[in-house]
Short mmCIF file of N, CA and C in Angstrom, two decimals:
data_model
loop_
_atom_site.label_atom_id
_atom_site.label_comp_id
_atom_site.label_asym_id
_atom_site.label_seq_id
_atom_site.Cartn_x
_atom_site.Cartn_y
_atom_site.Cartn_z
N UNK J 1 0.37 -26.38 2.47
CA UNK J 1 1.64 -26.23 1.79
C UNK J 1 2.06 -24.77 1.85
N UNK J 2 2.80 -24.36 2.25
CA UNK J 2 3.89 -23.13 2.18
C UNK J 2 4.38 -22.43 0.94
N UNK J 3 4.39 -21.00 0.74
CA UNK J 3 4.09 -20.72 -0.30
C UNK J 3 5.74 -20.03 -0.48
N UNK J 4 6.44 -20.37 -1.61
CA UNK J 4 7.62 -19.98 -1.86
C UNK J 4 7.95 -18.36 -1.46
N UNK J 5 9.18 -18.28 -1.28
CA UNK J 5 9.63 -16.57 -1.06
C UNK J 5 9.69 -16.40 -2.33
N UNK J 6 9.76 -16.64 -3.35
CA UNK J 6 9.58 -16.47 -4.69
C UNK J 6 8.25 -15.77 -4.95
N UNK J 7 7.70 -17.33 -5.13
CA UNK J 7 5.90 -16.72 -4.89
C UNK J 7 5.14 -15.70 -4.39
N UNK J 8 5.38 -15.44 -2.88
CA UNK J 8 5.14 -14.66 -2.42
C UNK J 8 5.60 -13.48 -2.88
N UNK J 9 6.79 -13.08 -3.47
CA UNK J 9 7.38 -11.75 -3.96
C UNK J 9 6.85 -11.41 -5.16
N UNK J 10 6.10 -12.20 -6.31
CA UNK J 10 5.44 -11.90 -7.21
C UNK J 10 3.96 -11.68 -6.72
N UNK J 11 3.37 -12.07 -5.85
CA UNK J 11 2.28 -12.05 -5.45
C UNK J 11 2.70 -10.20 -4.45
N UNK J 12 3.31 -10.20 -4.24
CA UNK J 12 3.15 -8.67 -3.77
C UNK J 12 3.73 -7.72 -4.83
N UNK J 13 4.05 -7.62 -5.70
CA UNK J 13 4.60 -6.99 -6.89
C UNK J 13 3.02 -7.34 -7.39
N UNK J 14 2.59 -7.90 -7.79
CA UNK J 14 1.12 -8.11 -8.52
C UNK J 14 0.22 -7.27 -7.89
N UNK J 15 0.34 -7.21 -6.33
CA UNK J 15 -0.74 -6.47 -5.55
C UNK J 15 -0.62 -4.83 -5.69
N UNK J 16 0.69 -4.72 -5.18
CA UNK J 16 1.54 -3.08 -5.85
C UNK J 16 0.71 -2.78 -7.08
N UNK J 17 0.89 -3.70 -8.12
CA UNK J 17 0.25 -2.78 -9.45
C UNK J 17 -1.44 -2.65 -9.61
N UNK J 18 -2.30 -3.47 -9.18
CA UNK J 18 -3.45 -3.33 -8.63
C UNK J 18 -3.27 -2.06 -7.39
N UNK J 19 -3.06 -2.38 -6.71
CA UNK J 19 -3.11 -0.81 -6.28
C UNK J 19 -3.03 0.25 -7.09
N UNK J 20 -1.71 0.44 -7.58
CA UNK J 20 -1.87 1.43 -8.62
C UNK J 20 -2.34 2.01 -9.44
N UNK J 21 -3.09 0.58 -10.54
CA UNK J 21 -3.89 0.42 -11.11
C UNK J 21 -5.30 1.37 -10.75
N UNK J 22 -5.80 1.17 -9.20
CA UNK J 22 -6.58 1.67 -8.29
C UNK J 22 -6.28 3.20 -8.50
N UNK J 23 -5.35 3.64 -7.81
CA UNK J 23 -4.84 4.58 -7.58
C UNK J 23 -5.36 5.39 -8.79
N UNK J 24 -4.86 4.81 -9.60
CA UNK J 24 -4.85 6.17 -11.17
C UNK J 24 -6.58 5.90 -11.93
N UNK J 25 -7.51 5.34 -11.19
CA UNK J 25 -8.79 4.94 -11.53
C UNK J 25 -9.53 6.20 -10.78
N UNK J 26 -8.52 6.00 -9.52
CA UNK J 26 -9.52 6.70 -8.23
C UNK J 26 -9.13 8.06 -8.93
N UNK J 27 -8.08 8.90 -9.50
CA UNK J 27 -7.62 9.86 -9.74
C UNK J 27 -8.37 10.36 -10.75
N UNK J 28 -8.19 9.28 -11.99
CA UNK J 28 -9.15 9.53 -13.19
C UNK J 28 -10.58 10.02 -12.64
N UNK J 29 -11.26 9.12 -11.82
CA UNK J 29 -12.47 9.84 -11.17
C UNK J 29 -12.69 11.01 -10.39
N UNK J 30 -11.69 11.21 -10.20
CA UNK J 30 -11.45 12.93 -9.40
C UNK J 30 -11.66 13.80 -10.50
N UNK J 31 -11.07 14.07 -11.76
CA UNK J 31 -10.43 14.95 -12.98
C UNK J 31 -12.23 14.64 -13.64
N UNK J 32 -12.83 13.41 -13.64
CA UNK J 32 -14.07 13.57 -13.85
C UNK J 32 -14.83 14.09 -13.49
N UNK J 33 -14.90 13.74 -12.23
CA UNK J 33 -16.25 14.79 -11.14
C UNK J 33 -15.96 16.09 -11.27
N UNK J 34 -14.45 16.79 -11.07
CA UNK J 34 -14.13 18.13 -11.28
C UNK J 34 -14.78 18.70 -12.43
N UNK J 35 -14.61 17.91 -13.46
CA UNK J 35 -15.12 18.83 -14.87
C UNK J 35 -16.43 18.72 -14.98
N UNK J 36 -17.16 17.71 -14.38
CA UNK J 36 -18.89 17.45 -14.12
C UNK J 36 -19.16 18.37 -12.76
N UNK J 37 -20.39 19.06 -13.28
CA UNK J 37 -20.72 19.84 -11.88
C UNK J 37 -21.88 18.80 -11.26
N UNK J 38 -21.14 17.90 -10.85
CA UNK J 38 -21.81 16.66 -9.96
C UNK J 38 -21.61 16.96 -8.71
N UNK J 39 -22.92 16.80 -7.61
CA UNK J 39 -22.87 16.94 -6.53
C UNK J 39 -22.45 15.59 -5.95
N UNK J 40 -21.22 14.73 -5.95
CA UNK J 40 -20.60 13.92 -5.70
C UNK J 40 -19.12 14.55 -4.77
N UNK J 41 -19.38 14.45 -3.27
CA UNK J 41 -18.35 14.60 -2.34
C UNK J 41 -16.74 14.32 -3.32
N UNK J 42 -15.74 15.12 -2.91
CA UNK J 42 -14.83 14.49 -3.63
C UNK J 42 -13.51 14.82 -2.80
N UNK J 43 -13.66 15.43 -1.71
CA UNK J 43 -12.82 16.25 -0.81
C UNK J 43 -11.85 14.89 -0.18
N UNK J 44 -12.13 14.09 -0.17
CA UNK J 44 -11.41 13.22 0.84
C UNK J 44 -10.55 11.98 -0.45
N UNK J 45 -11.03 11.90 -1.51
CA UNK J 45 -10.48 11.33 -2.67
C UNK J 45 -8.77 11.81 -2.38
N UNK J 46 -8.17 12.76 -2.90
CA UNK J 46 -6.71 13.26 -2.70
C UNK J 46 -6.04 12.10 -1.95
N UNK J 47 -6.30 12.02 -0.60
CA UNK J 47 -5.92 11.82 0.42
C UNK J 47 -5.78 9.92 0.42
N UNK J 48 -7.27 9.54 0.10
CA UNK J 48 -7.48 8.25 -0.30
C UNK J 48 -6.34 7.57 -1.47
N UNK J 49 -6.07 8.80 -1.94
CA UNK J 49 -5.17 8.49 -3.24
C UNK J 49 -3.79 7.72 -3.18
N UNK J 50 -3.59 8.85 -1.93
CA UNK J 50 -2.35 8.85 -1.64
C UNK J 50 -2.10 7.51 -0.47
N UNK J 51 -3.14 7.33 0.33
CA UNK J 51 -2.89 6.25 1.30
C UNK J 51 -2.94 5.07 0.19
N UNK J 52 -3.24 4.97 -0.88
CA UNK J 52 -3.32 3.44 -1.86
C UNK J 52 -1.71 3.92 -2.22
N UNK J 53 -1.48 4.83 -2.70
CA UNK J 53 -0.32 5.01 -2.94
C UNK J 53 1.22 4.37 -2.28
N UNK J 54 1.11 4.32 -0.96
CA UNK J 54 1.49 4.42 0.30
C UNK J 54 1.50 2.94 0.71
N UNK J 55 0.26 2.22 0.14
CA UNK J 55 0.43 1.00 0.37
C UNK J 55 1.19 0.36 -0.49
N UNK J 56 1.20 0.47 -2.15
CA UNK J 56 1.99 0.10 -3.09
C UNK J 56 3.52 0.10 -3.12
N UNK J 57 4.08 1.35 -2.39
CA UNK J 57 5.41 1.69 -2.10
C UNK J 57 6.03 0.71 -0.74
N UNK J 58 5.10 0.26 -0.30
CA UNK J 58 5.08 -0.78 0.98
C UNK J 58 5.43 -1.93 0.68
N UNK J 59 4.08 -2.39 -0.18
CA UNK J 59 4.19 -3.39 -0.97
C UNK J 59 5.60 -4.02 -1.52
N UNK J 60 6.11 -2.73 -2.59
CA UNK J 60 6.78 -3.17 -3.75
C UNK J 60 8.21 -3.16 -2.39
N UNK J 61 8.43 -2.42 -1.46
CA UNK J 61 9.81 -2.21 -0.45
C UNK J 61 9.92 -4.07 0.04
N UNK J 62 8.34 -4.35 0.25
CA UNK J 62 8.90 -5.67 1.00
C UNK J 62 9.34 -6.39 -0.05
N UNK J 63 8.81 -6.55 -1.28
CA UNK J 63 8.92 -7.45 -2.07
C UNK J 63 10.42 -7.28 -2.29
N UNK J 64 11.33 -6.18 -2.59
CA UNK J 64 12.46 -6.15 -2.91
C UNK J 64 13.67 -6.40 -1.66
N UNK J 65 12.94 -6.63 -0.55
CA UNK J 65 14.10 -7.04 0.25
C UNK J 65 13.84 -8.40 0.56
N UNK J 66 12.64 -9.38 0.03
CA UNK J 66 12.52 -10.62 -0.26
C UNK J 66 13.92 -11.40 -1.33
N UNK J 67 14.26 -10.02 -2.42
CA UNK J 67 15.70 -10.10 -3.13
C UNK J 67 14.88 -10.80 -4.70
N UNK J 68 15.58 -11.37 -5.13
CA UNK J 68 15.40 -11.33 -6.60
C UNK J 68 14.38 -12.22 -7.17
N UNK J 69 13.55 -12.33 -8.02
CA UNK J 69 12.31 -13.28 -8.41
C UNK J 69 13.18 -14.33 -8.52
N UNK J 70 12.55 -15.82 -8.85
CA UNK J 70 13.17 -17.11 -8.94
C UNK J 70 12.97 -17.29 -10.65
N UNK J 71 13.32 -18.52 -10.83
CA UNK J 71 13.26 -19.01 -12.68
C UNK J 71 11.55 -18.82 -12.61
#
């Protein structure tokens, strides 16, 4: 069965905020390790941040030219 353009547009709006969600977890864990003098790599985090970022803005672009949620 085929999954509504409806459906599908909440299902990528849902994924967007899980990302995000992600996003500001992965960040929170940056601002942690910084203030812990943990020998935990953290150099490539930024970057990681921003590619989740990147996907969310993707995400949420397709979902809105899918056009408006259904009832």
């Amino acid at each position: 069965m085929l999954e509504s353009l409806a459906n599908i547009r909440l299902d990528l709006e849902k994924t967007a905020v899980h990302f995000e969600e992600l996003s500001q977890a992965l960040a929170g864990h940056l601002v942690f390790s910084s203030h812990r003098a943990l020998n935990i790599p953290t150099d490539d985090i930024p970057s990681k941040i921003k590619s989740i970022d990147s996907v969310a803005e993707v995400l949420r672009a397709a979902a809105a030219r899918m056009g408006s949620p259904g009832p």
